[in-house]
mmCIF file of C-alpha atoms and ligand atoms in Angstrom:
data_model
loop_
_atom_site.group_PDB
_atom_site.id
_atom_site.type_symbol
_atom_site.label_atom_id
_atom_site.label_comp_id
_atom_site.label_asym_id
_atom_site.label_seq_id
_atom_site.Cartn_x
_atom_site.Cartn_y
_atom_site.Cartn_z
ATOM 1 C CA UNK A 1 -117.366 6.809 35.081
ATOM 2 C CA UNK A 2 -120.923 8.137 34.582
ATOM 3 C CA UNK A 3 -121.913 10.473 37.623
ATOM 4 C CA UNK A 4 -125.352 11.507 37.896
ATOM 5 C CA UNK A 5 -126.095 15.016 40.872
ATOM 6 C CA UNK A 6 -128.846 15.851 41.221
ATOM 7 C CA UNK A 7 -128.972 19.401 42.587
ATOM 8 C CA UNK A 8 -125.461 19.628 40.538
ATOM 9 C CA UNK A 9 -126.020 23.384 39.701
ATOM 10 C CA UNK A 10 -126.165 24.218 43.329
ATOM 11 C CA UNK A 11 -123.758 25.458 45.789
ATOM 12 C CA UNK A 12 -121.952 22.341 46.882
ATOM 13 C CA UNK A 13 -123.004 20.024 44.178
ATOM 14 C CA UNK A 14 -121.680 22.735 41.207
ATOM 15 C CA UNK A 15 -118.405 21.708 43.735
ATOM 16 C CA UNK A 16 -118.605 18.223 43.307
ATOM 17 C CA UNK A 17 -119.384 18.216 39.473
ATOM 18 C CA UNK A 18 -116.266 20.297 38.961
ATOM 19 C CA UNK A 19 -114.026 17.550 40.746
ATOM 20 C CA UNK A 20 -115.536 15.037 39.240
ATOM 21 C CA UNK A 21 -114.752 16.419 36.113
ATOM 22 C CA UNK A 22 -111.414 17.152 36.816
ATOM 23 C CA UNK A 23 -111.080 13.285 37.665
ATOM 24 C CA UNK A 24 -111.671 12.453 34.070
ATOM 25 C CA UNK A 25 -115.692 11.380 34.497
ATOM 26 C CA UNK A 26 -118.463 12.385 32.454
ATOM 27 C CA UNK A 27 -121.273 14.565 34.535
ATOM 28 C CA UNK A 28 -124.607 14.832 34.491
ATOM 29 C CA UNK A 29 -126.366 17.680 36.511
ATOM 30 C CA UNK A 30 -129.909 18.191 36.869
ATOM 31 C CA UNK A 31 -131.548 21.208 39.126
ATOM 32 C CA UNK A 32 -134.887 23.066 38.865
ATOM 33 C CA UNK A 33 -132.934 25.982 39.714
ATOM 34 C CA UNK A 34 -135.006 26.921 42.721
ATOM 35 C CA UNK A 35 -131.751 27.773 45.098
ATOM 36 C CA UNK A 36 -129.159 26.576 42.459
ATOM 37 C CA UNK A 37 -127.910 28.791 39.603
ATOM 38 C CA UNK A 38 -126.503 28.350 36.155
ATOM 39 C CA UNK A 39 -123.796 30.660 37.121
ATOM 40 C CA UNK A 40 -122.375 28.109 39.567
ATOM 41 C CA UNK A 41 -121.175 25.849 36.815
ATOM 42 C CA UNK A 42 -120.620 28.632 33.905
ATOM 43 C CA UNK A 43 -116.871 28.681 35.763
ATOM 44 C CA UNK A 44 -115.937 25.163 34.427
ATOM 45 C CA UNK A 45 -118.522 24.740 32.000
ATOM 46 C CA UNK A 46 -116.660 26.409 29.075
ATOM 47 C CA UNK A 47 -113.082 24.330 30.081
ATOM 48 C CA UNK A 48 -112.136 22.722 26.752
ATOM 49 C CA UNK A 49 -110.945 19.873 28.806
ATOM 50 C CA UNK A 50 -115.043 19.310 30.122
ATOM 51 C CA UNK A 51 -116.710 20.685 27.618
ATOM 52 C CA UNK A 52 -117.304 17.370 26.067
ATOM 53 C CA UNK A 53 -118.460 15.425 29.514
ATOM 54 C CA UNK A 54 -120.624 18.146 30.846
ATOM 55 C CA UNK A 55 -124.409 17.520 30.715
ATOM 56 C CA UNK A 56 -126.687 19.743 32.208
ATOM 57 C CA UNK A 57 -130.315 19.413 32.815
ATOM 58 C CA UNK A 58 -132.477 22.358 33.884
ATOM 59 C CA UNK A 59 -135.486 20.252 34.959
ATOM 60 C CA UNK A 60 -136.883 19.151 37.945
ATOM 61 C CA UNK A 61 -136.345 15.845 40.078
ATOM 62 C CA UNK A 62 -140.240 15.109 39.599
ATOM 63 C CA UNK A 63 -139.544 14.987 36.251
ATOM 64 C CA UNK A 64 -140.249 10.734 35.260
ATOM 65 C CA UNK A 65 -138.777 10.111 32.037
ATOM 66 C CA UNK A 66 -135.803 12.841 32.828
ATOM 67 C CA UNK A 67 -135.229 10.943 35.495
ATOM 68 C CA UNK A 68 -135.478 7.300 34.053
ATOM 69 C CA UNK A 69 -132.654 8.095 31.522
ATOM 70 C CA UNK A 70 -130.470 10.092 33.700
ATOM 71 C CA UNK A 71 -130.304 6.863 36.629
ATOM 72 C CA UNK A 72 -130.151 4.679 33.838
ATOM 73 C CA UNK A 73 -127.185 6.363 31.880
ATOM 74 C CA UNK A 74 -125.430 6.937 35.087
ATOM 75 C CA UNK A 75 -123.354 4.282 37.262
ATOM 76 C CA UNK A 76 -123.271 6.701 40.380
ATOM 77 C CA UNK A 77 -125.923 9.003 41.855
ATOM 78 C CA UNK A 78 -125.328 12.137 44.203
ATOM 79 C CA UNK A 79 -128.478 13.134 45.219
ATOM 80 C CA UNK A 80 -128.198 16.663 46.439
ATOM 81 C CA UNK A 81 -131.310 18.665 45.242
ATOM 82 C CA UNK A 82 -133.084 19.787 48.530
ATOM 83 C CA UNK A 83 -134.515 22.741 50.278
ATOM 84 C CA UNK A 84 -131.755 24.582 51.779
ATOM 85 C CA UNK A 85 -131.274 27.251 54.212
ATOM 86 C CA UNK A 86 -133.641 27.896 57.433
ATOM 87 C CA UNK A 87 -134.504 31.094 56.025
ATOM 88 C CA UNK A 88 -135.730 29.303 52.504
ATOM 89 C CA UNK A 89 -137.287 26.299 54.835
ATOM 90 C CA UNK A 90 -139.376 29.015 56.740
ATOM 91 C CA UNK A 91 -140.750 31.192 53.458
ATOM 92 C CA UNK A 92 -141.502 27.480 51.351
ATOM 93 C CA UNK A 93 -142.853 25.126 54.086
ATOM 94 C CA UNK A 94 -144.588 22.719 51.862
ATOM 95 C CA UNK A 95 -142.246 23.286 48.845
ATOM 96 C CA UNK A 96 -139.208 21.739 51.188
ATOM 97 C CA UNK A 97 -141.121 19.013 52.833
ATOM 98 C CA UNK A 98 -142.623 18.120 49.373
ATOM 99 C CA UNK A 99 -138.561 17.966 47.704
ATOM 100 C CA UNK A 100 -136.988 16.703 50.619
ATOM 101 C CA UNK A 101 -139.644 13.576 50.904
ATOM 102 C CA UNK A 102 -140.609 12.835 47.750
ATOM 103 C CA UNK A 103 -137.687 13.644 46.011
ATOM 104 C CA UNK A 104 -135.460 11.622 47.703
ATOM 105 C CA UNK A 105 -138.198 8.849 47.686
ATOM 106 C CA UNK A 106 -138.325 9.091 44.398
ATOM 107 C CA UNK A 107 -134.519 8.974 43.577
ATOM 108 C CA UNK A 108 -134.084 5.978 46.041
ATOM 109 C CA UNK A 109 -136.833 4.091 44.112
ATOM 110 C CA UNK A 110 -134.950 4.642 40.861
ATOM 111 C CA UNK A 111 -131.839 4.082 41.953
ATOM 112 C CA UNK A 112 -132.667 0.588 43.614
ATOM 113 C CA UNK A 113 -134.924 -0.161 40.161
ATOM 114 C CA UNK A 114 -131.619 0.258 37.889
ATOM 115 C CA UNK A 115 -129.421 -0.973 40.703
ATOM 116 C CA UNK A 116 -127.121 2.207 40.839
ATOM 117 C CA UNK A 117 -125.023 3.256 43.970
ATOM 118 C CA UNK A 118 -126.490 6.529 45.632
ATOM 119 C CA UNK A 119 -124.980 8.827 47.841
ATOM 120 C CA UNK A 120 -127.452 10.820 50.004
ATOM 121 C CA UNK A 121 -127.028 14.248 51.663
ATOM 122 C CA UNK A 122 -128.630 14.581 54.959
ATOM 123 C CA UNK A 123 -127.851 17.442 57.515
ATOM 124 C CA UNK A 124 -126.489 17.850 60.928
ATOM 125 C CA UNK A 125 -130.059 19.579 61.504
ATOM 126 C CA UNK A 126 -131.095 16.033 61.978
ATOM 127 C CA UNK A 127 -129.405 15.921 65.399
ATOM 128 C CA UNK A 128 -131.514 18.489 66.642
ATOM 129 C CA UNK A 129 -131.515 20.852 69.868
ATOM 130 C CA UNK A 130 -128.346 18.717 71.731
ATOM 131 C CA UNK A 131 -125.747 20.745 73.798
ATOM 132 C CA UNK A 132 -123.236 18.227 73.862
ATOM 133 C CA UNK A 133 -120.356 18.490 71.632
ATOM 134 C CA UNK A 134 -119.376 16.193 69.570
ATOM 135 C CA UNK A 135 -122.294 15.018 68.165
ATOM 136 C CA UNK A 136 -121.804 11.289 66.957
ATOM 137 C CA UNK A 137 -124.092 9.045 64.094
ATOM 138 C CA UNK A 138 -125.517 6.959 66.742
ATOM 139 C CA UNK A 139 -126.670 9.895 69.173
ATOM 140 C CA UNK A 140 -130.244 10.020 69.836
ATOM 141 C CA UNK A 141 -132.032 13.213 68.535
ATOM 142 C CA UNK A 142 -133.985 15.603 70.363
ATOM 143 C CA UNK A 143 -136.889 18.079 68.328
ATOM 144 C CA UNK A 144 -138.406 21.213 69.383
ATOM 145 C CA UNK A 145 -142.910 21.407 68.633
ATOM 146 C CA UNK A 146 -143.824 21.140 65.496
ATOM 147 C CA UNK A 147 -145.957 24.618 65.757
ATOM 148 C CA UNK A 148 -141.850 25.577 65.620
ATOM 149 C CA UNK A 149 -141.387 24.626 61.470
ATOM 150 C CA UNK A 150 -137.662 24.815 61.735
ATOM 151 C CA UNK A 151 -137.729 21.271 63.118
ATOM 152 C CA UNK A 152 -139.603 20.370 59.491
ATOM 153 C CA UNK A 153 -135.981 20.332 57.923
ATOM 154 C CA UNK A 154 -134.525 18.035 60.175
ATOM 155 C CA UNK A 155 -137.941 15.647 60.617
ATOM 156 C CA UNK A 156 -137.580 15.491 56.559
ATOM 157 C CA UNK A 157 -134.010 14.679 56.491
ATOM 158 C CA UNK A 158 -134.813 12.224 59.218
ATOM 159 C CA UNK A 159 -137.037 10.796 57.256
ATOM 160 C CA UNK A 160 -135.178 10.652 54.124
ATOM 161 C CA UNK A 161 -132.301 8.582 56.136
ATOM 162 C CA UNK A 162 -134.856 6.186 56.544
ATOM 163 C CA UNK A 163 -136.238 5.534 53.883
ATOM 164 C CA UNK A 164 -132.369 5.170 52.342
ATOM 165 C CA UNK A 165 -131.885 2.355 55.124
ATOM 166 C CA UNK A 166 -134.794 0.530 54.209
ATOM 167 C CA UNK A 167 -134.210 0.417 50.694
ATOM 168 C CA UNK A 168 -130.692 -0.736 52.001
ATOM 169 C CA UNK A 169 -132.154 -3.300 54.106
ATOM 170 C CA UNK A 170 -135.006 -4.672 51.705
ATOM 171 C CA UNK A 171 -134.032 -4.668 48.204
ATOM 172 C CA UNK A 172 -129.650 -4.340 48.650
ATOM 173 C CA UNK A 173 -129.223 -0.969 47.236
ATOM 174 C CA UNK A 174 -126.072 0.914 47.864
ATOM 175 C CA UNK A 175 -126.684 3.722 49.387
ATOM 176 C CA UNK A 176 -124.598 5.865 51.805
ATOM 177 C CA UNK A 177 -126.005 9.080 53.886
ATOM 178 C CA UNK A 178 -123.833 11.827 54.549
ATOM 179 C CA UNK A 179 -124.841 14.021 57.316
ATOM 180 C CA UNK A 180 -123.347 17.535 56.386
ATOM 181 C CA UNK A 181 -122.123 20.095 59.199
ATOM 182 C CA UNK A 182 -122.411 24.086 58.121
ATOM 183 C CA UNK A 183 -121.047 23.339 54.721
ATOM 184 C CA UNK A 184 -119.228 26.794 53.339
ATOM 185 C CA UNK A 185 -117.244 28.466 50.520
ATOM 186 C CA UNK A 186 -116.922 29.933 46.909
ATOM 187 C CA UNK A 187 -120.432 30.101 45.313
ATOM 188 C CA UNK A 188 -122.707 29.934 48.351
ATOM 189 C CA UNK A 189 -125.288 32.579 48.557
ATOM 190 C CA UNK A 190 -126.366 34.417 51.739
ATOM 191 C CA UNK A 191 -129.749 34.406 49.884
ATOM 192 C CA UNK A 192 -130.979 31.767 52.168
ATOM 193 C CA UNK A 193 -129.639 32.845 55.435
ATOM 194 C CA UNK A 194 -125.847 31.221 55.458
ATOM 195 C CA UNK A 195 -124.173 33.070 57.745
ATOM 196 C CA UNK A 196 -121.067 33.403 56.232
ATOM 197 C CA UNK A 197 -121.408 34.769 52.819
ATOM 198 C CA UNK A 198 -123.712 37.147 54.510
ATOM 199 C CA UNK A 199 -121.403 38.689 57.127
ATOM 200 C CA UNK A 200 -118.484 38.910 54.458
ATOM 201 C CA UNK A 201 -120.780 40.671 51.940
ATOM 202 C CA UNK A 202 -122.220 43.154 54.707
ATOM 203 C CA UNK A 203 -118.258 43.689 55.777
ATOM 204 C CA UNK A 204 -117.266 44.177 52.867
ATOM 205 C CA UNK A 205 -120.098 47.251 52.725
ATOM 206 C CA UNK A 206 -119.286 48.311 55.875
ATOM 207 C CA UNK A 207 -122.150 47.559 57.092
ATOM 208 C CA UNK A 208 -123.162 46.160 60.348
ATOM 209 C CA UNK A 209 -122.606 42.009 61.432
ATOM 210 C CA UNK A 210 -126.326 41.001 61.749
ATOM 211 C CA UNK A 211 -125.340 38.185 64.735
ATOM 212 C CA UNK A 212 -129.070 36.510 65.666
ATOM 213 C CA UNK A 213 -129.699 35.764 69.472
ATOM 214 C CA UNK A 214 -126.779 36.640 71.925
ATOM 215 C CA UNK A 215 -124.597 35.617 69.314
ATOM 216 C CA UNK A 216 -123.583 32.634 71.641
ATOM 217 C CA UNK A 217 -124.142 29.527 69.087
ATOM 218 C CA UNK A 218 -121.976 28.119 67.753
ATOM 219 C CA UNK A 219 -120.920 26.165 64.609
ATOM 220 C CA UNK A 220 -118.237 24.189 63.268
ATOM 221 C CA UNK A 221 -117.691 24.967 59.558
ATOM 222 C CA UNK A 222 -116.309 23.044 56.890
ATOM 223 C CA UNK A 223 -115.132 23.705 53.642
ATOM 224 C CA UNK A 224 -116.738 22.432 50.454
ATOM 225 C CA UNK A 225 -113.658 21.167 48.479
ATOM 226 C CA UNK A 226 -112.888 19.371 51.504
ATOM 227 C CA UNK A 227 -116.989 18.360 52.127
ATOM 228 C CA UNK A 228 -116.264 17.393 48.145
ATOM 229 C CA UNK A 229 -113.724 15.058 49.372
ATOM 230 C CA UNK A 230 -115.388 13.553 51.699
ATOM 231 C CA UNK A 231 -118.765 12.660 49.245
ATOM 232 C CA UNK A 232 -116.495 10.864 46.360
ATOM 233 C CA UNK A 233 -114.348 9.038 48.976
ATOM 234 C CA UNK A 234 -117.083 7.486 50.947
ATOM 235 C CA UNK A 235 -118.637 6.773 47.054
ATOM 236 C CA UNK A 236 -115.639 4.805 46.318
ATOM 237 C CA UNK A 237 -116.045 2.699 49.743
ATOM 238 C CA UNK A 238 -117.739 -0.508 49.508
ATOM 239 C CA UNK A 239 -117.980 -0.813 53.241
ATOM 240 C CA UNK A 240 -119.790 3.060 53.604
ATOM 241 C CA UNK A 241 -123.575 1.250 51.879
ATOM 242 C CA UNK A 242 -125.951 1.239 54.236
ATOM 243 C CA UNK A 243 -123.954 3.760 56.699
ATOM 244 C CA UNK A 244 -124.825 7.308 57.910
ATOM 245 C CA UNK A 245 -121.370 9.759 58.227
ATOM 246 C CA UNK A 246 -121.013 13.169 60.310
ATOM 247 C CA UNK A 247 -118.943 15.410 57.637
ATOM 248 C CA UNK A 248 -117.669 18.465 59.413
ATOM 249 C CA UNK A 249 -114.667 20.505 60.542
ATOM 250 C CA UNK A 250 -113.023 21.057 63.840
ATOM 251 C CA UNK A 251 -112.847 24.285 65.072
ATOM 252 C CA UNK A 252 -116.288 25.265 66.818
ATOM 253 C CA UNK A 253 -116.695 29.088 67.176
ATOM 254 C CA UNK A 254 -119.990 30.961 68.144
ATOM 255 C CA UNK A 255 -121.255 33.649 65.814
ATOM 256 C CA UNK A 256 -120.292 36.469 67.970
ATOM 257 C CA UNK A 257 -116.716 35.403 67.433
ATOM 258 C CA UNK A 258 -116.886 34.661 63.772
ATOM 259 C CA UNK A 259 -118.338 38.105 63.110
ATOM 260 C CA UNK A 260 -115.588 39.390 65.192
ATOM 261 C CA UNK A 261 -113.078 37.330 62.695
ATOM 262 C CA UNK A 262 -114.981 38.530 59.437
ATOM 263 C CA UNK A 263 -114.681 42.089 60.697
ATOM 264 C CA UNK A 264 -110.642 41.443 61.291
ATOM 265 C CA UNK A 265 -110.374 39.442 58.401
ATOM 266 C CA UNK A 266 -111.927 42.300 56.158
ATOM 267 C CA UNK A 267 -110.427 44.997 57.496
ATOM 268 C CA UNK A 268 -113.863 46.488 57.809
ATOM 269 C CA UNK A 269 -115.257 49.250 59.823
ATOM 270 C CA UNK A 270 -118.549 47.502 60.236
ATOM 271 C CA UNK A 271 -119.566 47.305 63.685
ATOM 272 C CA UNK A 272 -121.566 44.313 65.070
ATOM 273 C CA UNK A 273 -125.658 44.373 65.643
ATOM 274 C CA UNK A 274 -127.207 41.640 68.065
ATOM 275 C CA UNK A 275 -130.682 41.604 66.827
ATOM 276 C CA UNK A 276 -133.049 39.036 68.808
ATOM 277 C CA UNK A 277 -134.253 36.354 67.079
ATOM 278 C CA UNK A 278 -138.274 37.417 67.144
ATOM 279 C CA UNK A 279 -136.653 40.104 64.753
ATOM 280 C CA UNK A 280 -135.373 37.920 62.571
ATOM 281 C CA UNK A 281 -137.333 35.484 62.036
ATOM 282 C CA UNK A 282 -140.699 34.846 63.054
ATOM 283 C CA UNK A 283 -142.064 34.571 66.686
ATOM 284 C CA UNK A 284 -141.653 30.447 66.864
ATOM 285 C CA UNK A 285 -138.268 30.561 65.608
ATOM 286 C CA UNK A 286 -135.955 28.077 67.743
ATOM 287 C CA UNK A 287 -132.078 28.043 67.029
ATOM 288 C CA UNK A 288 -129.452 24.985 67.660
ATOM 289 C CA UNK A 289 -127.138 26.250 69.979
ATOM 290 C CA UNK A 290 -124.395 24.688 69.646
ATOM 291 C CA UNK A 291 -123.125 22.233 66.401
ATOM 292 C CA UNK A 292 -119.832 19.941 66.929
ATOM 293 C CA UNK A 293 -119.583 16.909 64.750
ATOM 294 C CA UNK A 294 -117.163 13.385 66.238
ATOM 295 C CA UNK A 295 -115.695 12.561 62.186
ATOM 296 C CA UNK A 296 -114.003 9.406 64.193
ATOM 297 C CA UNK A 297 -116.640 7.436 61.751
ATOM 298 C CA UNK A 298 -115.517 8.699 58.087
ATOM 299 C CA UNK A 299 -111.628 9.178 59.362
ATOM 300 C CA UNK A 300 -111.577 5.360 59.896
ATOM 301 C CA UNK A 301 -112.973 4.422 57.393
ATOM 302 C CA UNK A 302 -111.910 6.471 54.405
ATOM 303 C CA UNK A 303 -108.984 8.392 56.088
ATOM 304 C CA UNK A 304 -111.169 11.769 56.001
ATOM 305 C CA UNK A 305 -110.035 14.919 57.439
ATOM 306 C CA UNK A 306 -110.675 18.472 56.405
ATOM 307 C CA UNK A 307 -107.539 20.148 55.232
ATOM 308 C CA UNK A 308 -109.117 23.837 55.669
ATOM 309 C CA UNK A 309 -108.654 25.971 58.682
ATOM 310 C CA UNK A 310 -111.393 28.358 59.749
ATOM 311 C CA UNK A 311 -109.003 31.368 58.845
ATOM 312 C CA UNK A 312 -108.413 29.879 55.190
ATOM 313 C CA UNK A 313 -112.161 29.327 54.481
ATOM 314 C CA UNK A 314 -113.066 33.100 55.607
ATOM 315 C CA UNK A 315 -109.989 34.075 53.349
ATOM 316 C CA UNK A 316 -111.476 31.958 49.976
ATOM 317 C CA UNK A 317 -115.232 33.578 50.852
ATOM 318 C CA UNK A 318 -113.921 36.973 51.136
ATOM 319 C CA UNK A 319 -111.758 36.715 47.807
ATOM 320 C CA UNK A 320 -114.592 34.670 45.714
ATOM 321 C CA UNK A 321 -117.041 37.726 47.226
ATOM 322 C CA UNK A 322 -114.701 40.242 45.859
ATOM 323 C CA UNK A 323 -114.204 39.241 42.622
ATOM 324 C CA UNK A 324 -118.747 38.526 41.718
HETATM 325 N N1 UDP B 1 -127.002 33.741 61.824
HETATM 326 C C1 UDP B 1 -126.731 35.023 62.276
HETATM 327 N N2 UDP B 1 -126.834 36.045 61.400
HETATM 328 C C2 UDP B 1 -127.158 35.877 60.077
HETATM 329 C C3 UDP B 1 -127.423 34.569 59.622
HETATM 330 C C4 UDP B 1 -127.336 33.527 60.529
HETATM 331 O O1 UDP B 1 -126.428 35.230 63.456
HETATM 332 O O2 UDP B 1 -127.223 36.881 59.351
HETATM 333 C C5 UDP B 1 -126.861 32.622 62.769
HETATM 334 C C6 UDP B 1 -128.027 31.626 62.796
HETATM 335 O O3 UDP B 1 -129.042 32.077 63.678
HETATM 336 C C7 UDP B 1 -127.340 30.381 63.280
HETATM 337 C C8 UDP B 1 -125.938 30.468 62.684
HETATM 338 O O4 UDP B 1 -125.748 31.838 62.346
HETATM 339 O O5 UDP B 1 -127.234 30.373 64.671
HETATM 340 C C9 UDP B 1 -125.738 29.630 61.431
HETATM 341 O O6 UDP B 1 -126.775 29.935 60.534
HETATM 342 P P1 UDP B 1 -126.894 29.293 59.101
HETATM 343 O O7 UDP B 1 -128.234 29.707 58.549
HETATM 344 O O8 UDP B 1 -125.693 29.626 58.297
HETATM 345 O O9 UDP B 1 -126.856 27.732 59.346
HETATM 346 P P2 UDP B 1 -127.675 26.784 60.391
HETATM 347 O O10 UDP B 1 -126.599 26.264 61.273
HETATM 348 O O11 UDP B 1 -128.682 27.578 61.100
HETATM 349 O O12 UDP B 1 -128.255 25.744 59.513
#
């Protein structure tokens, strides 16, 4: 099979290339670059055994005749390129809103003109400012001002789900959105605010946790080979077109404690910093307090669960830290 990600040199797509490659499929990979990085996919890209079905395009989605042959070579599309990261949403404000709409936009549109099945990545962001755990597809969503730009990301995503639907619902394209819950391992950057990779690399400097707010959100976090998984199984599901799916793991921790389990996990002497959120971000800054997804939706229908404790995951970021 022909797979076609866009966004392929980024953190989880550089992921999904590698499995796909591994399954025997040629890959095609385009990214501008802005968040991804060639040394994602220099890893695999040398394997003798890929060599030959790698295909790597440094060029942007906006990019017409790129894109033409790419969804026309291709029988599947993963379309991951996006802004990522509330810290890179903040700093690029038009930048994300201007790749998140009309990127996706214009993927859908080529997509539905050579009839290709697409695979969209949303976010849990879409869900919004909810307390209730867990947080299921059909939920309504609740959003902050927009004077407070964090709730761009999510009105974007929103936005892109959509528009996926209504190409679904007016010209039959196959498309299935994804909804993607703290997504973490090997190869993501704390360059964008992830919280993970960042307290692991200032542990393993001994320097202090920097845990935002009270330190009393929480997450749930998932592992990419298991997020990986998820993306090619619901792909290979006739029944997931036209669907949204929460992809997430189980445990939910709040920061405080994770830094607390980075710290153990480490074997650091870092101590832990609670610095307030003005601080850290700027003065309209609004946080999600709390981030639980229901996966009753993918487990039925593909058989989905993730496979990756909380303890394992820390374990593969610290190692993969280590070793760049
Ligand atoms: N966070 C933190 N310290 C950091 C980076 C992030 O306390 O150095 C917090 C952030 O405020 C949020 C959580 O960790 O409550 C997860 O942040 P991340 O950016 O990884 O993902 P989000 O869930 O916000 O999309």
């Amino acid at each position: 099979m022909r797979v076609l990600i866009t966004g392929g040199a980024g953190f989880i797509g550089s992921h999904l290339a590698e499995a796909h490659l591994e399954n025997g499929d040629e890959v095609y990979i385009i990214d501008d670059l802005s968040t991804g990085s060639l040394k994602n996919i220099t890893s695999f890209q040398k394997d003798e055994r890929y060599k030959s079905r790698l295909f790597v395009f440094t060029d942007t989605i906006f990019n017409n005749d790129v894109m033409l042959e790419l969804t026309g070579t291709c029988e599947v599309v993963y379309h991951l390129a996006a802004a990522v990261g509330v810290r890179y949403i903040l700093e690029n404000p038009l930048e994300s809103i201007r790749i998140n709409i009309q990127g996706t936009e214009k993927v859908l549109e080529l997509c539905s003109k050579f009839k290709k099945k697409v695979l969209i990545a949303s976010s849990s962001e879409v869900y919004g400012k909810h307390l209730h755990a867990p947080l299921v597809e059909s939920d309504n969503i609740i959003y902050g001002p927009s004077s407070k730009f964090r709730w761009s990301y999510a009105a974007s995503k929103l936005m892109d789900e959509f528009s996926a639907l209504a190409y679904y619902r007016t010209s039959g394209l196959w498309v299935a959105i994804t909804r993607l819950f703290n997504t973490v391992g090997p190869r993501q950057t704390g360059a964008y605010g992830m919280v993970l990779p960042r307290f692991v690399d200032q542990a393993l400097h001994n320097q202090p946790l920097t845990v935002y707010g009270e330190g009393k959100q929480t997450r749930t976090f998932t592992y990419v080979k298991d997020v990986v998984q998820a993306l090619m199984g619901l792909m290979q599901a006739d029944a997931a077109g036209g669907e949204v799916f929460n992809i997430g793991g189980i445990e939910e921790i709040s920061i405080l404690d994770l830094a607390q389990r980075v710290v153990q996990a480490t074997g650091s002497s870092s101590t832990i910093r609670l610095i307030p959120y003005e601080e850290a971000f700027e003065k309209d800054f609004e946080d999600m307090q709390r981030r639980v997804p229901s996966i009753e939706k993918i487990k039925s229908l593909i058989g989905f669960e993730p496979k990756t404790d909380l303890d394992a995951i820390i374990e593969n970021v610290i190692e993969y830290a280590k070793e760049t």
